[in-house]
XYZ file of C-alpha atoms in Angstrom:
683
model
C -25.388 -29.562 34.422
C -28.118 -26.948 34.201
C -25.919 -24.435 36.011
C -23.056 -25.133 33.596
C -25.318 -24.814 30.557
C -26.877 -21.511 31.586
C -23.527 -20.091 32.645
C -21.498 -21.414 29.731
C -20.207 -17.897 29.085
C -17.943 -18.437 32.105
C -15.987 -21.000 30.069
C -14.908 -18.150 27.781
C -14.474 -15.558 30.513
C -12.255 -17.633 32.828
C -9.194 -17.970 30.520
C -9.519 -14.307 29.502
C -9.350 -13.240 33.155
C -6.565 -15.730 33.811
C -4.498 -14.351 30.936
C -5.008 -10.760 32.084
C -4.192 -11.642 35.704
C -0.994 -13.514 34.794
C 0.134 -10.698 32.496
C -0.660 -7.977 35.049
C 1.068 -9.725 37.962
C 3.878 -11.357 35.995
C 6.723 -10.115 38.185
C 5.066 -10.907 41.502
C 3.451 -14.173 40.376
C 6.498 -15.743 38.747
C 7.240 -19.431 38.372
C 5.539 -21.849 39.018
C 2.554 -19.892 40.365
C 1.604 -18.577 36.913
C 1.399 -22.142 35.639
C -0.775 -23.303 38.516
C -3.111 -20.345 38.061
C -3.486 -21.031 34.337
C -3.941 -24.783 34.768
C -6.320 -24.319 37.718
C -8.542 -21.893 35.856
C -8.563 -24.182 32.839
C -9.555 -27.115 35.040
C -12.548 -25.090 36.252
C -13.421 -24.332 32.607
C -13.110 -28.052 31.826
C -15.543 -28.973 34.598
C -18.046 -26.437 33.280
C -17.543 -27.787 29.742
C -18.242 -31.325 30.895
C -21.439 -30.055 32.496
C -22.422 -28.340 29.256
C -21.779 -31.528 27.268
C -23.843 -33.513 29.762
C -26.682 -31.033 29.327
C -26.336 -31.251 25.544
C -26.609 -35.023 25.656
C -29.675 -34.732 27.899
C -31.449 -31.870 26.128
C -30.011 -32.054 22.621
C -31.006 -35.608 22.125
C -30.039 -37.458 18.986
C -31.424 -35.134 16.372
C -30.384 -31.589 17.156
C -29.421 -29.830 13.917
C -26.416 -27.518 14.344
C -26.913 -23.807 14.778
C -26.791 -22.258 11.337
C -28.496 -25.266 9.799
C -32.021 -24.661 10.993
C -31.387 -25.880 14.529
C -31.951 -23.892 17.710
C -29.113 -23.583 20.216
C -29.351 -25.191 23.615
C -28.683 -21.777 25.129
C -28.226 -18.353 23.562
C -26.451 -15.422 25.233
C -27.510 -12.170 23.573
C -24.867 -9.490 23.931
C -25.564 -5.748 23.588
C -26.454 -4.818 20.015
C -23.568 -3.616 17.859
C -23.891 -0.893 15.296
C -25.269 0.742 13.441
C -23.114 -0.288 10.502
C -24.277 0.233 6.926
C -27.628 1.280 8.369
C -28.049 -1.982 10.316
C -27.842 -2.845 14.000
C -26.350 -6.279 14.705
C -27.807 -8.549 17.354
C -24.761 -10.697 18.012
C -24.059 -13.118 20.810
C -22.786 -16.483 21.987
C -24.520 -19.829 21.773
C -24.103 -23.507 22.598
C -25.337 -26.328 20.388
C -24.282 -29.990 20.270
C -21.144 -29.347 18.224
C -20.124 -26.396 20.402
C -20.644 -28.427 23.576
C -18.297 -31.110 22.258
C -15.666 -28.628 21.122
C -15.719 -26.905 24.518
C -14.693 -30.164 26.162
C -12.048 -30.871 23.532
C -10.482 -27.408 23.797
C -10.508 -27.130 27.591
C -9.301 -30.710 28.147
C -6.368 -30.358 25.760
C -5.532 -26.892 27.095
C -5.660 -28.110 30.698
C -3.323 -31.011 29.902
C -0.975 -28.741 27.957
C -0.805 -26.181 30.752
C -0.244 -28.793 33.447
C 2.468 -30.373 31.310
C 4.036 -26.952 30.654
C 4.602 -26.241 34.357
C 7.391 -28.804 34.278
C 8.408 -28.491 30.628
C 8.893 -24.692 30.783
C 10.690 -24.787 34.142
C 13.477 -22.217 34.207
C 12.323 -20.393 31.093
C 12.815 -16.653 31.460
C 9.431 -15.961 29.834
C 7.511 -18.484 31.902
C 4.690 -16.100 32.849
C 4.417 -14.613 29.367
C 4.039 -18.144 27.977
C 1.109 -18.942 30.280
C -0.557 -15.600 29.607
C -0.353 -16.334 25.866
C -1.612 -19.921 26.274
C -4.691 -18.772 28.192
C -5.447 -16.003 25.711
C -4.908 -18.475 22.883
C -7.445 -20.856 24.408
C -9.955 -18.045 24.912
C -9.663 -17.162 21.207
C -10.663 -20.698 20.249
C -13.487 -20.752 22.797
C -14.844 -17.474 21.417
C -14.739 -18.885 17.883
C -16.659 -22.061 18.773
C -19.262 -20.202 20.853
C -19.868 -17.346 18.394
C -23.310 -17.230 16.793
C -21.959 -15.007 14.025
C -19.025 -14.547 11.678
C -17.836 -11.336 13.358
C -17.150 -12.848 16.786
C -15.701 -15.932 15.140
C -13.348 -13.631 13.245
C -12.308 -11.921 16.484
C -11.436 -15.278 18.059
C -9.738 -16.252 14.805
C -7.455 -13.209 14.929
C -6.714 -13.623 18.647
C -5.346 -17.063 17.822
C -3.324 -15.623 14.961
C -1.683 -13.150 17.333
C -1.055 -15.722 20.065
C 0.382 -18.249 17.606
C 2.866 -15.562 16.574
C 3.843 -15.087 20.218
C 4.078 -18.810 20.986
C 5.988 -19.838 17.864
C 8.393 -16.951 18.388
C 8.685 -17.533 22.136
C 12.468 -17.919 21.847
C 12.791 -15.004 19.459
C 16.527 -14.568 20.129
C 17.015 -17.575 17.869
C 16.600 -17.205 14.126
C 14.298 -20.198 13.462
C 11.548 -19.242 15.970
C 11.665 -15.625 14.833
C 11.368 -16.542 11.157
C 8.828 -19.293 11.866
C 6.512 -16.921 13.716
C 6.709 -14.377 10.918
C 6.090 -17.054 8.286
C 3.036 -18.370 10.146
C 1.626 -14.899 10.638
C 2.111 -13.784 7.028
C 0.931 -17.037 5.430
C -2.254 -17.225 7.462
C -2.895 -13.513 6.832
C -2.782 -14.261 3.111
C -5.635 -16.743 3.496
C -7.452 -14.447 5.926
C -7.584 -11.733 3.269
C -9.749 -13.949 1.088
C -11.837 -14.922 4.098
C -12.532 -11.274 4.921
C -13.662 -10.701 1.338
C -15.937 -13.739 1.646
C -17.470 -12.469 4.887
C -18.010 -9.072 3.290
C -19.606 -10.750 0.276
C -21.991 -12.721 2.496
C -22.922 -9.546 4.341
C -23.649 -7.759 1.057
C -25.758 -10.693 -0.146
C -27.685 -11.378 3.063
C -27.371 -8.211 5.156
C -26.400 -10.311 8.180
C -23.430 -11.914 9.872
C -25.353 -14.289 12.132
C -25.240 -17.916 11.017
C -28.956 -18.592 11.382
C -29.999 -15.396 9.603
C -27.576 -16.109 6.756
C -28.939 -19.665 6.450
C -32.529 -18.398 6.220
C -31.679 -16.129 3.289
C -29.385 -18.493 1.401
C -32.056 -20.318 -0.678
C -33.281 -17.016 -2.090
C -29.708 -15.835 -2.721
C -28.858 -19.123 -4.444
C -31.677 -18.518 -6.927
C -31.142 -14.788 -7.443
C -27.316 -14.583 -7.425
C -25.780 -18.067 -7.653
C -22.439 -16.877 -9.038
C -22.039 -14.306 -6.252
C -22.800 -16.937 -3.600
C -20.278 -19.360 -5.118
C -17.630 -16.634 -5.127
C -18.377 -15.668 -1.497
C -18.195 -19.304 -0.375
C -14.885 -19.943 -2.150
C -13.412 -16.734 -0.742
C -14.568 -17.756 2.730
C -12.753 -21.066 2.249
C -9.499 -19.115 1.842
C -9.369 -18.634 5.617
C -9.421 -22.372 6.442
C -6.884 -23.045 3.667
C -4.450 -20.767 5.493
C -5.370 -21.456 9.114
C -5.763 -25.226 8.707
C -2.642 -25.477 6.528
C -4.237 -26.800 3.355
C -2.273 -26.987 0.128
C -0.723 -24.671 -1.003
C -0.712 -22.570 2.218
C 0.556 -25.442 4.356
C 4.209 -24.406 4.518
C 3.924 -22.383 7.740
C 2.901 -25.286 9.942
C 6.164 -27.310 9.964
C 8.053 -24.128 10.878
C 5.651 -23.637 13.794
C 7.690 -26.423 15.446
C 10.161 -23.723 16.431
C 8.051 -22.855 19.468
C 7.833 -24.804 22.754
C 6.480 -28.322 22.181
C 3.403 -27.989 24.451
C 2.495 -24.807 22.580
C 2.841 -26.785 19.358
C 0.495 -29.405 20.778
C -2.158 -26.779 21.404
C -1.688 -25.172 17.996
C -1.721 -28.487 16.118
C -4.476 -30.288 17.992
C -7.320 -28.284 19.441
C -7.024 -24.615 18.567
C -5.489 -22.733 15.662
C -5.455 -25.384 12.946
C -8.742 -26.813 14.189
C -10.587 -23.507 13.894
C -10.303 -23.575 10.100
C -12.009 -26.963 9.984
C -14.546 -25.707 12.505
C -15.345 -22.726 10.257
C -16.013 -25.041 7.304
C -18.258 -27.150 9.547
C -20.106 -24.169 11.032
C -20.533 -22.717 7.531
C -21.461 -26.094 6.015
C -24.899 -24.740 5.062
C -23.242 -21.927 3.111
C -20.971 -24.277 1.166
C -23.737 -26.800 0.525
C -26.216 -24.161 -0.664
C -23.581 -22.621 -2.947
C -23.639 -25.889 -4.875
C -22.064 -29.352 -5.006
C -19.170 -27.989 -7.071
C -18.117 -25.764 -4.174
C -18.147 -28.689 -1.761
C -16.337 -30.741 -4.386
C -13.514 -28.184 -4.514
C -13.292 -28.281 -0.718
C -13.179 -32.081 -0.811
C -10.469 -32.284 -3.458
C -8.298 -29.700 -1.722
C -8.651 -31.587 1.556
C -7.950 -35.105 0.324
C -5.106 -33.964 -1.939
C -3.547 -32.176 1.042
C -3.851 -35.359 3.083
C -1.855 -37.585 0.727
C 0.524 -34.778 -0.268
C 1.598 -34.100 3.330
C 1.629 -37.792 4.248
C 4.084 -38.525 1.442
C 6.457 -35.829 2.740
C 6.256 -37.231 6.287
C 7.627 -40.580 5.092
C 11.169 -39.190 4.716
C 11.372 -36.654 7.565
C 14.124 -37.202 10.101
C 13.025 -34.671 12.726
C 10.589 -36.221 15.226
C 8.385 -33.135 15.546
C 8.470 -32.496 11.814
C 6.909 -35.907 11.188
C 4.058 -34.933 13.501
C 3.760 -31.543 11.804
C 3.224 -33.065 8.364
C 0.961 -35.639 9.957
C -1.159 -32.765 11.273
C -1.401 -31.237 7.797
C -2.428 -34.619 6.430
C -5.109 -35.207 9.062
C -6.472 -31.693 8.637
C -6.794 -32.549 4.966
C -8.824 -35.588 6.014
C -11.212 -33.394 8.014
C -11.627 -30.745 5.331
C -11.978 -33.465 2.710
C -14.681 -35.257 4.698
C -16.692 -32.037 4.947
C -16.133 -31.443 1.239
C -17.554 -34.822 0.252
C -20.669 -33.946 2.196
C -20.166 -35.658 5.556
C -20.586 -33.087 8.308
C -20.616 -35.791 10.971
C -17.461 -37.610 9.795
C -15.496 -34.373 9.408
C -16.394 -33.070 12.853
C -15.903 -36.472 14.456
C -12.362 -36.785 13.089
C -11.757 -33.210 14.282
C -12.655 -34.406 17.781
C -10.722 -37.669 17.865
C -7.674 -36.155 16.184
C -7.475 -33.414 18.822
C -6.998 -36.042 21.511
C -4.487 -38.351 19.871
C -2.469 -35.611 18.171
C -2.170 -33.583 21.388
C -1.084 -36.817 23.076
C 1.546 -37.500 20.414
C 2.984 -33.988 20.591
C 3.208 -34.073 24.365
C 4.842 -37.516 24.183
C 7.295 -36.103 21.657
C 8.032 -33.238 24.036
C 8.623 -35.673 26.891
C 10.961 -37.687 24.679
C 12.887 -34.698 23.312
C 13.178 -33.140 26.771
C 14.782 -36.337 28.010
C 17.198 -37.032 25.142
C 17.864 -33.427 23.974
C 17.573 -34.254 20.295
C 14.793 -34.351 17.718
C 16.712 -36.601 15.321
C 14.959 -39.988 15.252
C 18.108 -41.683 13.934
C 19.924 -40.842 17.171
C 17.280 -42.553 19.296
C 16.344 -46.205 19.703
C 15.379 -48.562 22.507
C 13.874 -45.772 24.593
C 10.827 -47.805 25.634
C 12.978 -49.279 28.400
C 13.990 -45.873 29.733
C 10.632 -44.102 29.360
C 7.843 -46.673 29.866
C 4.960 -44.249 30.541
C 5.865 -42.043 27.610
C 6.197 -45.177 25.461
C 2.835 -46.674 26.438
C 0.917 -43.438 25.945
C 2.742 -42.821 22.650
C 1.621 -46.256 21.475
C -2.006 -45.292 22.137
C -1.638 -42.144 20.054
C 0.336 -43.954 17.360
C -2.231 -46.716 16.946
C -5.090 -44.202 16.889
C -3.384 -42.116 14.202
C -2.569 -45.243 12.206
C -6.241 -46.257 12.367
C -5.627 -49.491 14.261
C -8.914 -51.357 14.916
C -11.025 -50.166 17.858
C -8.966 -47.035 18.514
C -10.595 -43.630 18.090
C -8.857 -42.992 14.776
C -10.132 -46.283 13.413
C -13.773 -45.220 13.711
C -13.425 -41.624 12.534
C -11.130 -42.524 9.618
C -13.468 -45.303 8.453
C -16.427 -42.950 8.435
C -14.700 -40.275 6.414
C -13.446 -42.871 3.920
C -17.001 -44.206 3.647
C -18.135 -40.669 2.895
C -15.446 -40.370 0.196
C -16.508 -43.717 -1.280
C -20.174 -42.674 -1.280
C -19.290 -39.338 -2.888
C -18.057 -41.102 -6.021
C -21.565 -42.254 -6.978
C -23.780 -39.927 -4.966
C -26.600 -38.095 -6.778
C -25.634 -35.053 -4.702
C -22.076 -35.031 -6.073
C -20.951 -32.406 -8.602
C -21.279 -33.098 -12.320
C -17.643 -33.971 -12.873
C -15.970 -36.807 -14.793
C -16.237 -40.075 -12.915
C -12.498 -40.398 -12.301
C -12.467 -37.047 -10.489
C -15.220 -38.196 -8.150
C -13.096 -41.198 -7.154
C -10.014 -39.105 -6.330
C -11.044 -38.303 -2.722
C -11.422 -42.008 -1.897
C -8.188 -42.969 -3.668
C -6.273 -40.186 -1.930
C -7.892 -41.129 1.381
C -6.899 -44.796 1.190
C -3.387 -43.845 0.086
C -3.133 -41.520 3.068
C -4.232 -44.323 5.415
C -1.377 -46.506 4.143
C 1.252 -43.746 4.287
C 0.141 -42.603 7.744
C 0.520 -46.075 9.202
C 3.915 -46.417 7.480
C 5.542 -43.182 8.622
C 4.186 -43.484 12.154
C 5.523 -47.055 12.389
C 8.858 -45.749 11.110
C 8.974 -43.009 13.755
C 7.827 -45.354 16.520
C 10.375 -48.040 15.723
C 13.276 -45.612 15.340
C 12.520 -43.914 18.660
C 11.430 -46.716 20.942
C 12.544 -50.028 19.457
C 15.745 -51.573 18.231
C 19.149 -50.948 19.714
C 20.304 -47.516 20.896
C 21.886 -45.714 17.939
C 23.566 -43.084 20.086
C 24.627 -44.362 23.509
C 25.207 -40.869 24.828
C 21.564 -40.051 24.080
C 20.352 -43.371 25.465
C 22.376 -43.188 28.665
C 21.006 -39.758 29.542
C 17.364 -40.647 28.795
C 14.949 -40.825 31.730
C 11.238 -40.809 32.357
C 9.637 -37.402 32.724
C 8.196 -36.140 36.036
C 4.568 -36.591 37.029
C 3.480 -33.142 35.805
C 4.439 -34.367 32.336
C 3.306 -37.997 32.438
C -0.076 -37.482 34.129
C -1.417 -35.317 31.256
C -0.228 -38.044 28.876
C -2.250 -40.665 30.721
C -5.306 -38.383 30.828
C -5.191 -37.748 27.069
C -4.574 -41.424 26.310
C -8.061 -42.292 27.561
C -10.095 -40.274 25.009
C -7.446 -40.973 22.347
C -8.199 -44.648 22.786
C -11.918 -44.664 23.608
C -13.578 -41.600 22.054
C -14.151 -43.506 18.827
C -16.800 -45.578 20.546
C -19.087 -42.542 20.380
C -19.637 -43.747 16.811
C -19.904 -47.381 17.766
C -22.569 -49.181 19.735
C -21.462 -48.128 23.202
C -23.902 -45.223 23.456
C -26.224 -46.164 20.613
C -26.044 -46.852 16.902
C -24.175 -44.030 15.131
C -24.670 -41.799 18.164
C -22.387 -39.059 16.964
C -24.026 -38.860 13.538
C -27.415 -38.295 15.153
C -25.965 -35.961 17.769
C -24.631 -33.661 15.043
C -27.284 -34.324 12.397
C -27.071 -31.833 9.530
C -29.875 -31.440 6.971
C -27.403 -30.820 4.128
C -25.270 -33.887 4.797
C -24.879 -36.289 1.850
C -26.292 -39.753 2.315
C -23.621 -42.386 2.917
C -23.732 -45.734 1.140
C -24.216 -47.872 4.243
C -24.172 -51.006 2.138
C -20.519 -50.369 1.374
C -19.530 -49.801 5.013
C -18.089 -53.291 5.419
C -16.097 -53.072 2.177
C -14.672 -49.668 3.089
C -13.703 -50.899 6.566
C -11.848 -53.832 5.013
C -10.046 -51.570 2.527
C -9.149 -48.965 5.157
C -8.006 -51.545 7.705
C -5.974 -53.406 5.095
C -4.304 -50.144 4.032
C -3.469 -49.271 7.635
C -2.158 -52.714 8.581
C -0.182 -52.857 5.334
C 1.455 -49.560 6.201
C 2.388 -50.901 9.624
C 3.738 -54.072 8.020
C 5.838 -52.234 5.449
C 7.195 -49.930 8.141
C 8.253 -52.880 10.314
C 9.722 -54.719 7.320
C 11.770 -51.700 6.263
C 13.086 -50.694 9.683
C 13.099 -53.878 11.743
C 14.084 -56.512 9.222
C 16.157 -54.523 6.725
C 19.529 -52.876 7.103
C 20.361 -49.213 6.789
C 22.343 -50.003 3.636
C 19.221 -51.516 2.090
C 17.184 -48.384 2.855
C 19.900 -46.135 1.448
C 19.939 -48.262 -1.690
C 16.173 -47.917 -2.073
C 16.474 -44.139 -1.726
C 19.130 -44.091 -4.418
C 17.036 -46.185 -6.762
C 14.070 -43.873 -6.228
C 16.335 -41.063 -7.363
C 14.428 -37.929 -8.316
C 11.250 -39.047 -6.554
C 13.103 -39.446 -3.258
C 14.724 -36.023 -3.661
C 11.281 -34.603 -4.440
C 9.958 -35.929 -1.120
C 13.087 -34.937 0.768
C 12.814 -31.386 -0.552
C 9.048 -31.273 0.111
C 8.140 -30.940 -3.566
C 10.015 -27.625 -3.623
C 6.867 -25.822 -2.476
C 8.865 -23.682 -0.046
C 11.214 -22.744 -2.855
C 8.260 -21.989 -5.109
C 6.729 -19.683 -2.498
C 10.127 -18.133 -2.003
C 10.191 -17.259 -5.710
C 6.533 -16.272 -6.007
C 6.165 -14.398 -2.737
C 9.468 -13.570 -1.080
C 11.714 -12.975 -4.074
C 8.903 -11.353 -6.046
C 8.196 -9.010 -3.137
C 11.886 -8.255 -2.758
C 12.192 -7.722 -6.512
C 9.148 -5.482 -6.520
C 10.586 -3.567 -3.578
C 13.918 -3.195 -5.342
C 12.159 -2.015 -8.524
C 10.140 0.525 -6.553
C 13.318 1.689 -4.828
C 15.074 2.016 -8.222
C 12.052 3.822 -9.677
C 12.043 6.159 -6.688
C 15.775 6.843 -6.923
C 15.928 7.075 -10.707
C 12.588 8.386 -11.925
C 10.935 10.142 -8.997
C 14.158 11.511 -7.527
C 15.350 12.260 -11.090
C 12.272 14.360 -11.811
C 12.636 16.108 -8.479
C 16.336 16.713 -9.126
C 15.653 18.020 -12.660
C 12.996 20.362 -11.341
C 15.366 21.438 -8.592
C 18.237 21.986 -11.048
C 15.963 23.932 -13.395
C 14.795 26.019 -10.476
C 18.385 26.661 -9.430
C 19.361 27.634 -13.002
C 16.350 29.929 -13.326
C 17.301 31.455 -9.998
C 20.794 32.097 -11.291
C 19.347 33.767 -14.440
C 17.118 35.881 -12.236
C 20.108 36.798 -10.075
C 22.203 37.757 -13.123
C 19.321 39.843 -14.562
C 18.866 41.507 -11.204
C 22.570 42.231 -10.831
C 23.040 43.366 -14.451
C 19.873 45.178 -15.442
C 17.855 46.014 -12.355
C 20.875 46.934 -10.247
C 22.422 48.556 -13.338
C 19.442 50.866 -13.866
C 19.389 51.776 -10.217
C 23.121 52.403 -10.236
C 22.781 54.417 -13.494
C 20.153 56.608 -11.915
C 22.409 57.112 -8.936
C 25.444 57.847 -11.054
C 23.411 60.242 -13.218
C 22.254 62.106 -10.142
C 25.775 62.318 -8.829
C 27.118 63.466 -12.211
C 24.299 65.953 -12.618
C 24.901 67.203 -9.108
C 28.564 67.712 -9.860
C 27.756 69.701 -13.022
C 25.038 71.761 -11.393
C 27.319 72.464 -8.486
C 29.569 74.432 -10.865
C 26.693 76.822 -11.555
C 26.518 77.714 -7.900
C 29.118 80.539 -8.090
C 27.407 83.024 -5.746
C 27.344 85.724 -8.518
C 23.950 87.280 -9.342
C 24.956 87.870 -12.936
C 25.601 84.154 -13.481
C 22.281 83.210 -11.948
C 20.443 85.746 -14.135
C 22.199 84.429 -17.234
C 21.252 80.845 -16.340
C 17.661 81.864 -15.677
C 17.468 83.646 -19.006
C 18.837 80.640 -20.882
C 16.325 78.339 -19.163
C 13.462 80.695 -20.024
C 14.506 80.773 -23.661
C 14.817 76.970 -23.793
C 11.466 76.591 -22.047
C 9.777 78.967 -24.447
C 11.229 77.147 -27.435
C 10.131 73.804 -26.015
C 6.583 75.027 -25.426
C 6.430 76.492 -28.885
C 7.675 73.287 -30.501
C 5.216 71.208 -28.512
C 2.322 73.463 -29.390
C 3.358 73.454 -33.058
C 3.488 69.646 -33.187
C 0.148 69.204 -31.418
C -1.515 71.928 -33.385
C -0.042 70.781 -36.717
């Protein structure tokens, strides 16, 4: 464990080298060697991560404050100083604290399972090696973000993931949906990243540092001297997580990210890209808390509203992966919301448990879709008999996501709902009307009900009942071991990781392990009541889902949809948010582009053409003047010389008498001219 802790930088370096090696030797390496290299390297990184976590448990104890919150890291790797920039040299590096140690295990475990799974899933793909090079680079971006001791390195990892998500979503770029989905993801997240960059710049201007601990040390003074500037910087910084973690209203890219290979989607939706936004809020929790309770309140409302908003859309989706996509948005809202209501421990704990059960669900979905060649749930049915391992592992993920008692999701969801309940009457809460303070808890409980409902709906339609399409059912089969073994591995933490909060390792072990000095105090007296409410909501959702899809007919469900009328169409069309963005962003940009093009053609080109025409006309005038007057004078002089020459030539007779007469006449005329001139001048 000590070796792993003091060489934790290898966890970041290994996937970088693996990605470079696979990319450089793509033609020679080929399939399946590239997959085995990537998975093997990631397994080595996982072993090191487990050693680091073991060291964190041993050395970190139960009270280690996170780095950036007054706590010292377990190990700090100082990299060569960067700069100077703006007259300052940056001492930036990598570090490991309790939260980082946990995230290293989460990221490497999920990535290892995804890569092992992908060896079989991506068999025969013509970009097999490119896929594994991107997956390893993608993982390294997340590892850099979680190990960074500063905002600059975190931003580098952040952007690496943005690039790799573009490559993975658009893996099959010959098709229109992946190509458009990758572009949509890239552009939408860049929109949020713009605000984040402004926030980072604002924090640098205010504190003169980018390192989390140095920023935290200067925040109290900044909060007193420039509170408005700190609030603005914190809210701008939150723009990045809104885009990257698909919070309302920048959530629309994530469902279209389903266009990429399913294992890539599992990595994006569980442990890397969408998780890094939540991680940034957690790592910057001191910044948000110091900026004021109103800032955290905004974060909380955005998160919990996103959770129920996305969950409501998931209730009517027909595409299997799309249900999981909106589920991811909803659960990310849970995490962001938990951090916003002041619970650092609940938000980070749900980030951890969700990574396991959501990666499991996506990989199960991939196994299912690969076997039946359709993503339409209404063409499935009865598949538990054909795919028993996929079914059993799916059930673990389903129950965890639904918050079924004693699963991992049960513990993490209860704690974040307790935090939302405590927020409503906490002295640390913002000075808002009472009904606003209750919204996070109301949204959270509603999300618990809807989550259990739509996951029961998806589970029943896929695995239970009679086959709805016998062609699909007859061709279904269990996936090979390279697919099912990762499912079994992920099912273990998806089922048991919640006990880190229970009494298995100590009372509230996780809360002490990630203790944060700015965390709001939970109302422990209400813990039992909240558990009852949350469990009732979850079990009710399961019950309603079974009632609607097991005991009612399709005609009954169609009738309910008709009676819901506009509200059903609103859910079916996803609240028209895509259409709204199309008008506000796409059509507005196209309209602006068309206006600029018209302005260029009509005004700019018109002015240029007028100037050109005027220049041409002036040139013609100049040419006419030159031909008429200038050339005319020259020609006149020439003609005069010729005419004069002709006349003078007549005087050349060869007779001396004629010459003497001419000379005499000229002398007389000259004398007269001189006399006249002298007379005029003298007179």
